[in-house]
Tab-separated table of C-alpha atoms (C1' of nucleotides) in Angstrom:
chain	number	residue	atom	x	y	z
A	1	UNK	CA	-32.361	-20.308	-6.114
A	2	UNK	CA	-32.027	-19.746	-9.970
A	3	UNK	CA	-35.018	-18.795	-11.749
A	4	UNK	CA	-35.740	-20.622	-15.077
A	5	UNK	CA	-37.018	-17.290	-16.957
A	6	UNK	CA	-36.127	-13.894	-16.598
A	7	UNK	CA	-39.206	-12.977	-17.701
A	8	UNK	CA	-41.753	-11.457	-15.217
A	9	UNK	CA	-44.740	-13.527	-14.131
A	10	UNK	CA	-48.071	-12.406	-13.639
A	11	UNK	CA	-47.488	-10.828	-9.894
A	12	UNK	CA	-44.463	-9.176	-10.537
A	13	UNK	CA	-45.469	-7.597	-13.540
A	14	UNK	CA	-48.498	-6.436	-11.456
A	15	UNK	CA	-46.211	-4.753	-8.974
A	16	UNK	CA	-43.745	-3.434	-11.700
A	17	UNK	CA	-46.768	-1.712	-13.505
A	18	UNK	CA	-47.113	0.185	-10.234
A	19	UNK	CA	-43.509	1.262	-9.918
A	20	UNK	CA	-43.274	2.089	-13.258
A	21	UNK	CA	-46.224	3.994	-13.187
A	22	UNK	CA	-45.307	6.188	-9.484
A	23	UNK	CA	-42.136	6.178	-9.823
A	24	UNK	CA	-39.230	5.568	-7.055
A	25	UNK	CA	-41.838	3.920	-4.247
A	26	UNK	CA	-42.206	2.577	-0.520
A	27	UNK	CA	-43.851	-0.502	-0.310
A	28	UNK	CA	-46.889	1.270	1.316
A	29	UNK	CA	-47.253	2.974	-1.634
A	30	UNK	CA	-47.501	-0.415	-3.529
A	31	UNK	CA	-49.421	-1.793	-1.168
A	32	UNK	CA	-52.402	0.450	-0.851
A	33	UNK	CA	-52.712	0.736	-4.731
A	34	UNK	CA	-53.158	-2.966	-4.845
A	35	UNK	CA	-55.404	-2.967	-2.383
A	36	UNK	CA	-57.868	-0.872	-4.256
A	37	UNK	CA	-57.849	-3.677	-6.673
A	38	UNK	CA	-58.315	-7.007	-4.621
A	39	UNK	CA	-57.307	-8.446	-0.784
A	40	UNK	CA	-53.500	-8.478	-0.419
A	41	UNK	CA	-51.350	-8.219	2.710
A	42	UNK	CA	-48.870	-5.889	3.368
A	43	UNK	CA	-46.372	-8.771	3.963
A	44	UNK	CA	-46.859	-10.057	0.649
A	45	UNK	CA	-46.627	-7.230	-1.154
A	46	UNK	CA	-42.781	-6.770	0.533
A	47	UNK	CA	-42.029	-10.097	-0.215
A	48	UNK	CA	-42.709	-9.661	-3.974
A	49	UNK	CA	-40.942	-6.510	-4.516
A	50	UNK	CA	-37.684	-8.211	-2.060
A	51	UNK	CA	-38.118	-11.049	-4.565
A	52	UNK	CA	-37.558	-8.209	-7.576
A	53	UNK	CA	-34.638	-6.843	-6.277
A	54	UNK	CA	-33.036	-10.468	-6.104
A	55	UNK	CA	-34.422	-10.682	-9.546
A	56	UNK	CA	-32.450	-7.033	-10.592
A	57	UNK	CA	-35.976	-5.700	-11.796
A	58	UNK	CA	-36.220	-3.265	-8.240
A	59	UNK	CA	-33.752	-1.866	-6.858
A	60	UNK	CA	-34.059	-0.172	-2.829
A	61	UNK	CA	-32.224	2.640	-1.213
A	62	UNK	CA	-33.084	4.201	2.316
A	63	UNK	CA	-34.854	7.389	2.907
A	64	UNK	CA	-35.439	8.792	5.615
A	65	UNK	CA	-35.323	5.180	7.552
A	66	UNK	CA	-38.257	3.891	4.783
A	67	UNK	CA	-37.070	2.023	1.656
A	68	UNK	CA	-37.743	2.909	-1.267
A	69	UNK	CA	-38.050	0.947	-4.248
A	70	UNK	CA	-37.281	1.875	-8.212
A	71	UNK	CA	-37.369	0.120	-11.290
A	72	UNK	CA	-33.694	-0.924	-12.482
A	73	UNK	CA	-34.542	-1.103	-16.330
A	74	UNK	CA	-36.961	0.958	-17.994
A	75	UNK	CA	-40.795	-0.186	-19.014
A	76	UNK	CA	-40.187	-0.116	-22.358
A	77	UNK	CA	-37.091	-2.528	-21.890
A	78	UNK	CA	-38.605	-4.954	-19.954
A	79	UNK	CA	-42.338	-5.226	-21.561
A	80	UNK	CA	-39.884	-5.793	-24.723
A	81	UNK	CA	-38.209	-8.767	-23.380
A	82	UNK	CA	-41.650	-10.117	-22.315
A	83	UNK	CA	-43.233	-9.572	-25.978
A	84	UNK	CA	-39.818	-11.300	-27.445
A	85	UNK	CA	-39.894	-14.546	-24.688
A	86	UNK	CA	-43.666	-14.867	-25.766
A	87	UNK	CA	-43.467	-14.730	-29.838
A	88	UNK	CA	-40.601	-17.001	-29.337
A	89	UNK	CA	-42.578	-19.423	-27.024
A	90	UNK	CA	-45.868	-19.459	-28.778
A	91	UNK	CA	-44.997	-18.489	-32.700
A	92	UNK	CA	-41.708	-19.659	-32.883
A	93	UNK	CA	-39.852	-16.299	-32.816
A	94	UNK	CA	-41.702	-14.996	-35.791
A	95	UNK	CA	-43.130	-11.778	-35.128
A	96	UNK	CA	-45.535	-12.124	-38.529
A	97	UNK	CA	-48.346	-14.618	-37.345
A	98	UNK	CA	-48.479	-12.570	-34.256
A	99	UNK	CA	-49.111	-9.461	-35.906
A	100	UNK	CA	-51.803	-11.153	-38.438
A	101	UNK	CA	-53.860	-12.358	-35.453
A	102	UNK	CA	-53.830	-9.013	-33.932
A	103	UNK	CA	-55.002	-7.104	-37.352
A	104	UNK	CA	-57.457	-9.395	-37.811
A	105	UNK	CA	-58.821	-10.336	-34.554
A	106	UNK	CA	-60.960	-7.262	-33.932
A	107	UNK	CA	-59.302	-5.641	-31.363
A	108	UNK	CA	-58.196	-2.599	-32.844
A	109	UNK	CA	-60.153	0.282	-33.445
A	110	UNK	CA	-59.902	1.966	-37.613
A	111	UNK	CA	-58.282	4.539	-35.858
A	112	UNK	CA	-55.634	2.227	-34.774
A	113	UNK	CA	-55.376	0.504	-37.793
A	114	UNK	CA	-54.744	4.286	-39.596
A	115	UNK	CA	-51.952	4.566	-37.148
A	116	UNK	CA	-49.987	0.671	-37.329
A	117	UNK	CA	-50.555	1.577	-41.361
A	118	UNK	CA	-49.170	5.207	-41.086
A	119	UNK	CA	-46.172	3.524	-39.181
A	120	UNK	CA	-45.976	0.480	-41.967
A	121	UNK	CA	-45.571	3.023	-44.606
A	122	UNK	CA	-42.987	4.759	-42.610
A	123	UNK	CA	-40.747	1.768	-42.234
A	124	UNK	CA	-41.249	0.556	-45.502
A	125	UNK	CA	-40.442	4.094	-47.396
B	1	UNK	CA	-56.985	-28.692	-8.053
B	2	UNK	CA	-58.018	-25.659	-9.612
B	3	UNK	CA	-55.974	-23.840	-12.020
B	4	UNK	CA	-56.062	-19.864	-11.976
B	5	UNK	CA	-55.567	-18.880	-15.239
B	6	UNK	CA	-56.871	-21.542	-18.188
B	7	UNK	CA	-53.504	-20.909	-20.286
B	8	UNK	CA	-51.045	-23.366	-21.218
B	9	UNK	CA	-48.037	-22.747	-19.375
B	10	UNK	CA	-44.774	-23.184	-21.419
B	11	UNK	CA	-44.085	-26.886	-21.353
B	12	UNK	CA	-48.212	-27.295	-21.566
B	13	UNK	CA	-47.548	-25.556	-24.927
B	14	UNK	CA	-44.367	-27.106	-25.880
B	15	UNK	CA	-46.796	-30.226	-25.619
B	16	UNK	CA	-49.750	-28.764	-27.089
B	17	UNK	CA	-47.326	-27.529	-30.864
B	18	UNK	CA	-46.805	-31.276	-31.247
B	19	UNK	CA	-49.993	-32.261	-31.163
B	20	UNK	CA	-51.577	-29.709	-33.237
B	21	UNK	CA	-48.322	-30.367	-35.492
B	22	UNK	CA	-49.157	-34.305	-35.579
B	23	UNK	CA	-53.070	-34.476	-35.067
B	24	UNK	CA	-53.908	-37.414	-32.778
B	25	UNK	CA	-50.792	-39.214	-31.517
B	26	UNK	CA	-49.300	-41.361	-28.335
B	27	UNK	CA	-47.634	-40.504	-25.375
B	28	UNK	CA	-44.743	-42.181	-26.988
B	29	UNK	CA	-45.074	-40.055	-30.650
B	30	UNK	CA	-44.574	-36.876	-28.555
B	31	UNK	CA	-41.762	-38.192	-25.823
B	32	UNK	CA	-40.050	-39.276	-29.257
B	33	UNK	CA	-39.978	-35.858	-30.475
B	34	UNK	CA	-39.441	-33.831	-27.477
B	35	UNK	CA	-36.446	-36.181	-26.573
B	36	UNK	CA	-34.838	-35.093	-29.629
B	37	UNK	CA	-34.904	-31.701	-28.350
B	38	UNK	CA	-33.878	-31.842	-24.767
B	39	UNK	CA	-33.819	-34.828	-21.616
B	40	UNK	CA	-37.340	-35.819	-20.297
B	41	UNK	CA	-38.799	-38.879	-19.220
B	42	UNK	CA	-41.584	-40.782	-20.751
B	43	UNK	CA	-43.486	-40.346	-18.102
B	44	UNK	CA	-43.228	-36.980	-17.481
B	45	UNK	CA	-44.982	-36.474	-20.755
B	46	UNK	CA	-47.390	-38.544	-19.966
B	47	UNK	CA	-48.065	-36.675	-16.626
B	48	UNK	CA	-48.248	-33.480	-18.550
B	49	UNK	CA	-50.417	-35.344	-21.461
B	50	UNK	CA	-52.956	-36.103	-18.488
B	51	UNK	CA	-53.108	-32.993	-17.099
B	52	UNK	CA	-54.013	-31.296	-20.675
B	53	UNK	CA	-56.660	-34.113	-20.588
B	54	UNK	CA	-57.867	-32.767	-17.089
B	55	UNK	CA	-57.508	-29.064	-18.521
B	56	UNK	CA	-59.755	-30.160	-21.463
B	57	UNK	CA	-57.211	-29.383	-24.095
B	58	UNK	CA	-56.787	-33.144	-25.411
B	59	UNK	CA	-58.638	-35.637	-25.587
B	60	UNK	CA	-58.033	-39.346	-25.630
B	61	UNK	CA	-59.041	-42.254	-26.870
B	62	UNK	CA	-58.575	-46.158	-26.703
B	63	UNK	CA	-57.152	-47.451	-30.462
B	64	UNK	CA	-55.740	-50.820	-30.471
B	65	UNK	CA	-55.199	-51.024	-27.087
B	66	UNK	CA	-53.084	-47.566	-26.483
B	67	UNK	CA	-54.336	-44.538	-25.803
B	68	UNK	CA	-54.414	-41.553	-29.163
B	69	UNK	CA	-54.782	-38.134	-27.611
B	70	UNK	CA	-56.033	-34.890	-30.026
B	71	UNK	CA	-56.438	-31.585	-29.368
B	72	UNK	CA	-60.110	-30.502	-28.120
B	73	UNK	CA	-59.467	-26.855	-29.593
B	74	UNK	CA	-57.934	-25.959	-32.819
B	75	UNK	CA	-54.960	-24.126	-32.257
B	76	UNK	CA	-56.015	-21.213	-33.818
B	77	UNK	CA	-58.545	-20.700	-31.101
B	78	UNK	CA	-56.270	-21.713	-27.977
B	79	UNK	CA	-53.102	-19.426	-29.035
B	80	UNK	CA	-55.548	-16.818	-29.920
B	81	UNK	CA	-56.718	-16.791	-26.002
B	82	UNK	CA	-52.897	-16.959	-25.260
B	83	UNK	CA	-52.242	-13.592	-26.966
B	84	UNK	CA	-55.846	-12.049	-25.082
B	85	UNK	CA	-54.611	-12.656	-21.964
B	86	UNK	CA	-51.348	-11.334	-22.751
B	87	UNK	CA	-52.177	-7.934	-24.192
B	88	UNK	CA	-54.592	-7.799	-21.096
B	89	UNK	CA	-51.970	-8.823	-18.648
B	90	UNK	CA	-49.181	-6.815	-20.403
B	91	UNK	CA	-50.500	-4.055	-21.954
B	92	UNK	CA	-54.190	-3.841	-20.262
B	93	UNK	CA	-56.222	-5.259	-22.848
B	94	UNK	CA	-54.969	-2.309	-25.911
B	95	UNK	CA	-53.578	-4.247	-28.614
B	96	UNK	CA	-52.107	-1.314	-30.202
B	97	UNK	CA	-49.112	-0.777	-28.303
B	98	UNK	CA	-47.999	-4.433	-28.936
B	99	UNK	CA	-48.372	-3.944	-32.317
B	100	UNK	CA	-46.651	-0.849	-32.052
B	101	UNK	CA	-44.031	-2.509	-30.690
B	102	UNK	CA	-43.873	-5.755	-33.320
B	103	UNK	CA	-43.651	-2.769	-36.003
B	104	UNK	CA	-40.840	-1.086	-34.613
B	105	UNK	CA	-39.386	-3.778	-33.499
B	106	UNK	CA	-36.926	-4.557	-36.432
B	107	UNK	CA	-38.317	-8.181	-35.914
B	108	UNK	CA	-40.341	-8.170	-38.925
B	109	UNK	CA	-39.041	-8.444	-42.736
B	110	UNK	CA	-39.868	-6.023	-45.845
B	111	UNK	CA	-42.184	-8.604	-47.173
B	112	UNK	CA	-44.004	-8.676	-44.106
B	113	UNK	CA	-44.504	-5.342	-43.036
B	114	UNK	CA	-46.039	-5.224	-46.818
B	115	UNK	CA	-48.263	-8.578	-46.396
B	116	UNK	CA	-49.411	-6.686	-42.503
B	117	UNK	CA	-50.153	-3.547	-44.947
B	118	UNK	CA	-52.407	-5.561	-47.158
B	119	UNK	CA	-54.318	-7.092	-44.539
B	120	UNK	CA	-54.950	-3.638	-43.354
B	121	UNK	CA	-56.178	-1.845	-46.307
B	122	UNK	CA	-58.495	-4.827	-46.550
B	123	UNK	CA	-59.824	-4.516	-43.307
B	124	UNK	CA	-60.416	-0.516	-43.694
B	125	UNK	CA	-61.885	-0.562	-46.812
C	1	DC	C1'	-40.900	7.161	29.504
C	2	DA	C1'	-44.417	3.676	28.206
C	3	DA	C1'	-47.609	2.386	24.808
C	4	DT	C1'	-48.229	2.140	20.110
C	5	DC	C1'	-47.378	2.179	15.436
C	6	DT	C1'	-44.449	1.308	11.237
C	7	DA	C1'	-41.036	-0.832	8.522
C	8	DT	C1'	-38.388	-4.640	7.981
C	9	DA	C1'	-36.450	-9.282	8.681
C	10	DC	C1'	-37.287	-13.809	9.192
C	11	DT	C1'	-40.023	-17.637	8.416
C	12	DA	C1'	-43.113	-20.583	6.290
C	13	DA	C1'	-46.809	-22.679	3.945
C	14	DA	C1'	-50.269	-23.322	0.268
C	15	DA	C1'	-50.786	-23.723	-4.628
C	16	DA	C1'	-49.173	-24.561	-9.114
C	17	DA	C1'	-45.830	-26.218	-12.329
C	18	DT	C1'	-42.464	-29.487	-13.527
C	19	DT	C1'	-40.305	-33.750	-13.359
C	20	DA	C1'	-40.062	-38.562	-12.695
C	21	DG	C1'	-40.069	-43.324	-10.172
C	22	DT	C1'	-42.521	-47.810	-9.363
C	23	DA	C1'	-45.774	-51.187	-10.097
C	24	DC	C1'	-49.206	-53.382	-12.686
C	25	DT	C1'	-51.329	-54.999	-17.077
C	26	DA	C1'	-51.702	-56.294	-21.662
C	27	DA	C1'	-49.469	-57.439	-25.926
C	28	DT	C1'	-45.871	-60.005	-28.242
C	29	DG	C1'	-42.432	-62.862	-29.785
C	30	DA	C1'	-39.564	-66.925	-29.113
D	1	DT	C1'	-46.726	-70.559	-22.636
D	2	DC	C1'	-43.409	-67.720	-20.552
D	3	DA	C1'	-40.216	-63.971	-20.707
D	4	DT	C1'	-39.969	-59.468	-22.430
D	5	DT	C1'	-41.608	-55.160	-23.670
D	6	DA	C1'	-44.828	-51.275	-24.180
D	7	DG	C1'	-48.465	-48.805	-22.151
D	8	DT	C1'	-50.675	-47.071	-18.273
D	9	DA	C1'	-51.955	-46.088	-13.433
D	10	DC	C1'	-50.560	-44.577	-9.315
D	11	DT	C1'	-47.639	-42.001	-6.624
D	12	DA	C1'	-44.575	-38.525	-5.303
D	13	DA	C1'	-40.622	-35.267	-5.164
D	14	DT	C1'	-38.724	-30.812	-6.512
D	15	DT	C1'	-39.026	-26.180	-7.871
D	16	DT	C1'	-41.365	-21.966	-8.505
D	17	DT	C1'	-44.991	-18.940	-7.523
D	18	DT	C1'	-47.930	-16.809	-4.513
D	19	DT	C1'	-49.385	-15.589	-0.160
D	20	DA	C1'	-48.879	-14.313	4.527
D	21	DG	C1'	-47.768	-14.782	9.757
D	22	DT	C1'	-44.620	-13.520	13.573
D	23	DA	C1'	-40.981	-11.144	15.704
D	24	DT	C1'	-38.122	-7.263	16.224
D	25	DA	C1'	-36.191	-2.664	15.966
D	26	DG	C1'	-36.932	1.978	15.561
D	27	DA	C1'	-40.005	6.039	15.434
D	28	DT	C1'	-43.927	8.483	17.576
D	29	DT	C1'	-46.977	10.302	20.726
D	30	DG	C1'	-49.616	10.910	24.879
DNA sequence: CAATCTATACTAAAAAATTAGTACTAATGA
DNA sequence: TCATTAGTACTAATTTTTTAGTATAGATTG
């Protein structure tokens, strides 16, 4: 079964926010983190992060009879990829009217403004 | 049928560009165009046109006989919900880190990183 | 050791997304 | 007017995503 993205939907990035966040983990751990946040079986939760190590984004290794389960590529890496698949999906690839909608769409605090402007000056120096 | 989340998916979109490109057109306008790009049937179009109809993001209307369908929402408004629920999916709601990330992100040319700057100092003073 | 619990494999099914075929109707052009 | 074509309705298949049940093998404990 190919999949048509390599981009992370909705669940797995749910699950990969977990093992990024814990580190190298069992899918108990997984599971009962999840579980805090809605109704989930345990079953599923395996099947997701199996699905992620066809996908390359998990990989397993035994210990101590348990699997456990780590992230293959780093957060950073991945969230990346995401950001790039959606400017090019929904702005054509062009970074720019992303970034305009985000400055001026009140979501940022001043403080956070300071910073992207601090940065800005940085780059363009 | 219920949809869970009330963003376009990517082909919804791919649909959605042409429209908001072209104001009010026919099935036939947009299976013109997209055919130009890549190998899809009329009616699969249409299929997807209906289902945007269903999802309330065109509308359409009887002229001379064929239906004209138009976007209900500018796209301003609709791409603007695509990027919420992607900083809240991806990075939990804090735009900052994506715009970190655009900044960094070598995807973004003098000129804009200096047009981004403007926009800032605006919004601080 | 038998009962029980845990992790995993195997299986599968519902829901959503994507793609498209077939048949019917209305317009049109010869 | 009749054959052809364009538009539409109706229907449905395939793929992907999401969710989860069941069975089994190994560990655990009373």
């Amino acid at each position: 079964m190919k999949t048509k993205t390599n981009v992370l939907t909705p669940q797995e990035l749910e699950i990969m926010k977990v093992v990024w966040e814990r580190g190298a983990s069992t899918v108990r751990d997984v599971y009962e983190l999840l579980r805090k946040k809605r109704k989930v079986a345990y079953t599923t939760v395996m099947t997701m992060m199996n699905i992620l190590v066809d996908k390359k984004h998990l990989q397993r290794e035994k210990v101590d009879g348990a699997y456990r389960y780590e992230p293959t590529k780093p957060k950073k890496q991945v969230v990346g990829a995401m950001v790039r698949d959606f400017v090019g999906r929904v702005f054509d690839g062009s970074a720019r009217p992303l970034l305009l909608q985000l400055v001026e769409d009140r979501h940022l605090t001043e403080a956070d403004l300071q910073e992207i402007e601090q940065l800005i000056e940085e780059k363009l120096k």
